[in-house]
CSV table of C-alpha atoms in Angstrom, one decimal:
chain,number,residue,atom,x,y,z
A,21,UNK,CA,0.0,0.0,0.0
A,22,UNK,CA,1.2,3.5,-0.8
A,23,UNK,CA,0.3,6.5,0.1
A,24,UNK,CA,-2.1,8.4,-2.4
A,25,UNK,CA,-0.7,11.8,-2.0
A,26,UNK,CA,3.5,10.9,-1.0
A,27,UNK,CA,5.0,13.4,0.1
A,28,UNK,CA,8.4,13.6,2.0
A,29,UNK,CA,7.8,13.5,5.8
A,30,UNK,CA,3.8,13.3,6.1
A,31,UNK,CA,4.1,10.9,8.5
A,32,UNK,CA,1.7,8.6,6.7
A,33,UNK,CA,1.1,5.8,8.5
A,34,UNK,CA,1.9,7.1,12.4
A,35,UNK,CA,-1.2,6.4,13.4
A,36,UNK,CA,-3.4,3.0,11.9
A,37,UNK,CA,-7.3,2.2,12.6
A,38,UNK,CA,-9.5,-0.7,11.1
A,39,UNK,CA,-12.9,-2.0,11.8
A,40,UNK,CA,-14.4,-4.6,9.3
A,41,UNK,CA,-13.2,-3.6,5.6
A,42,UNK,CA,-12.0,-0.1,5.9
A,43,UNK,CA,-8.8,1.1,7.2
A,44,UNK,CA,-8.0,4.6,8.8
A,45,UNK,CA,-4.5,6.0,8.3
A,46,UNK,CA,-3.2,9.4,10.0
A,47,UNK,CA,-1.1,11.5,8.1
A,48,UNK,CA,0.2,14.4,10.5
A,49,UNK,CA,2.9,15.8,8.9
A,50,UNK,CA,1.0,16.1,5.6
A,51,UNK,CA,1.0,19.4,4.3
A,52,UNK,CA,2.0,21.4,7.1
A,53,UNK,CA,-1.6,20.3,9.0
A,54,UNK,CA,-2.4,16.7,8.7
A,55,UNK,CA,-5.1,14.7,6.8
A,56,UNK,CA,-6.2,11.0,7.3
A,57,UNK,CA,-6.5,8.5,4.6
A,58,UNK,CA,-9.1,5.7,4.4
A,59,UNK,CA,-8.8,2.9,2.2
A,60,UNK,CA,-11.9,-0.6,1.7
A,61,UNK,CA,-10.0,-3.3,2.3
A,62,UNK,CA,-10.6,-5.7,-0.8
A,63,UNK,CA,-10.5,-9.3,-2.0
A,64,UNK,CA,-6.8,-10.9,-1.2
A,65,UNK,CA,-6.0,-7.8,1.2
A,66,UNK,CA,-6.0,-5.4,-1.7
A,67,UNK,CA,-6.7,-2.0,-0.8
A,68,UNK,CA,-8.6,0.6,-2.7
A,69,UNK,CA,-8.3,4.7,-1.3
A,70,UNK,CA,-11.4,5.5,-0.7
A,71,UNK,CA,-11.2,9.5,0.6
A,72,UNK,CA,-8.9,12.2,1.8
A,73,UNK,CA,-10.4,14.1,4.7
A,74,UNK,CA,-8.7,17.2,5.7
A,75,UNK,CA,-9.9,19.6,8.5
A,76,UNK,CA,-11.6,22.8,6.5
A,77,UNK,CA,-10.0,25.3,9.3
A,78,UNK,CA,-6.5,24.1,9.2
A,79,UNK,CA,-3.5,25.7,10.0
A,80,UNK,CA,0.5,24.8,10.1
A,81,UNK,CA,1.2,22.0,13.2
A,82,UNK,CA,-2.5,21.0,13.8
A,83,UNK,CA,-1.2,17.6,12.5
A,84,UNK,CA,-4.9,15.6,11.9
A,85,UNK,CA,-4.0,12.6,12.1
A,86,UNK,CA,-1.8,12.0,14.8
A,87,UNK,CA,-3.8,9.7,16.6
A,88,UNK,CA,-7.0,7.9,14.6
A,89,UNK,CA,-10.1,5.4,15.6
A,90,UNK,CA,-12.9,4.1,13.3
A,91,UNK,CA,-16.0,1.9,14.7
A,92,UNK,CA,-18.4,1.8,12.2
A,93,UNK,CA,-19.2,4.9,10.4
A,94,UNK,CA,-17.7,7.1,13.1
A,95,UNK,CA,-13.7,8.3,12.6
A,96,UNK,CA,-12.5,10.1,15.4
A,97,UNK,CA,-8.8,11.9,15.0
A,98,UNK,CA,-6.7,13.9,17.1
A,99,UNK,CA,-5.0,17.2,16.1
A,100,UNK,CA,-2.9,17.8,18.6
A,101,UNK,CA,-1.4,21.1,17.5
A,102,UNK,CA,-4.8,22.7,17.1
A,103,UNK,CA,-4.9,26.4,18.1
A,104,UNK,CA,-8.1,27.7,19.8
A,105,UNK,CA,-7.7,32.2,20.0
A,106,UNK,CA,-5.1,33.3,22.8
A,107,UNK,CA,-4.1,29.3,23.1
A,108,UNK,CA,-1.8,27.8,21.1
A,109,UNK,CA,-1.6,24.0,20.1
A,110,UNK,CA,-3.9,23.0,23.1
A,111,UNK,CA,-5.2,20.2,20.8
A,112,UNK,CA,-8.7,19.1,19.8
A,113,UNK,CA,-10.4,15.9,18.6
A,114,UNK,CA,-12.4,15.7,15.1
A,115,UNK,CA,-15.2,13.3,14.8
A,116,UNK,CA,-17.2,12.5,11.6
């Protein structure tokens, strides 16, 4: 399996979830903020990318992706260098 976007030092693959056929992959380093990758897992462990999901409200060092989970339809990732105003990278977890 490669990575659909490569890109010297995204991290891709720091962080690794998987619940039936799909697989969750963190990305944290990818450009500058993070994204998570999630591939179906096919016949003879082939896997097919499915999406890209990227936070709309990025910024530099929120790295999605760092830490990811998937139970059903539910994918929870952390960006731990996510900036809320007058804090800096306190962190926050995305769930879709």
């Amino acid at each position: 399996m490669l990575h659909v976007h490569p890109a010297a030092g995204a991290q891709f693959g720091s962080a690794i979830a998987c619940d039936g056929f799909r697989l969750v992959v963190g990305a944290p380093a990818a450009a500058s903020k993070g994204s998570i990758e999630i591939f179906m897992i096919g016949p003879g462990a082939t896997f097919a990318h499915q999406t890209t999901l990227v936070h709309p409200l990025a910024s530099n060092g929120d790295q999605l992706g760092y830490s990811v989970s998937i139970d059903g339809n539910i994918i929870a990732a952390l960006a731990i260098g996510d900036d809320f105003p007058g804090r800096a990278d306190r962190g926050s977890a995305w769930v879709t």
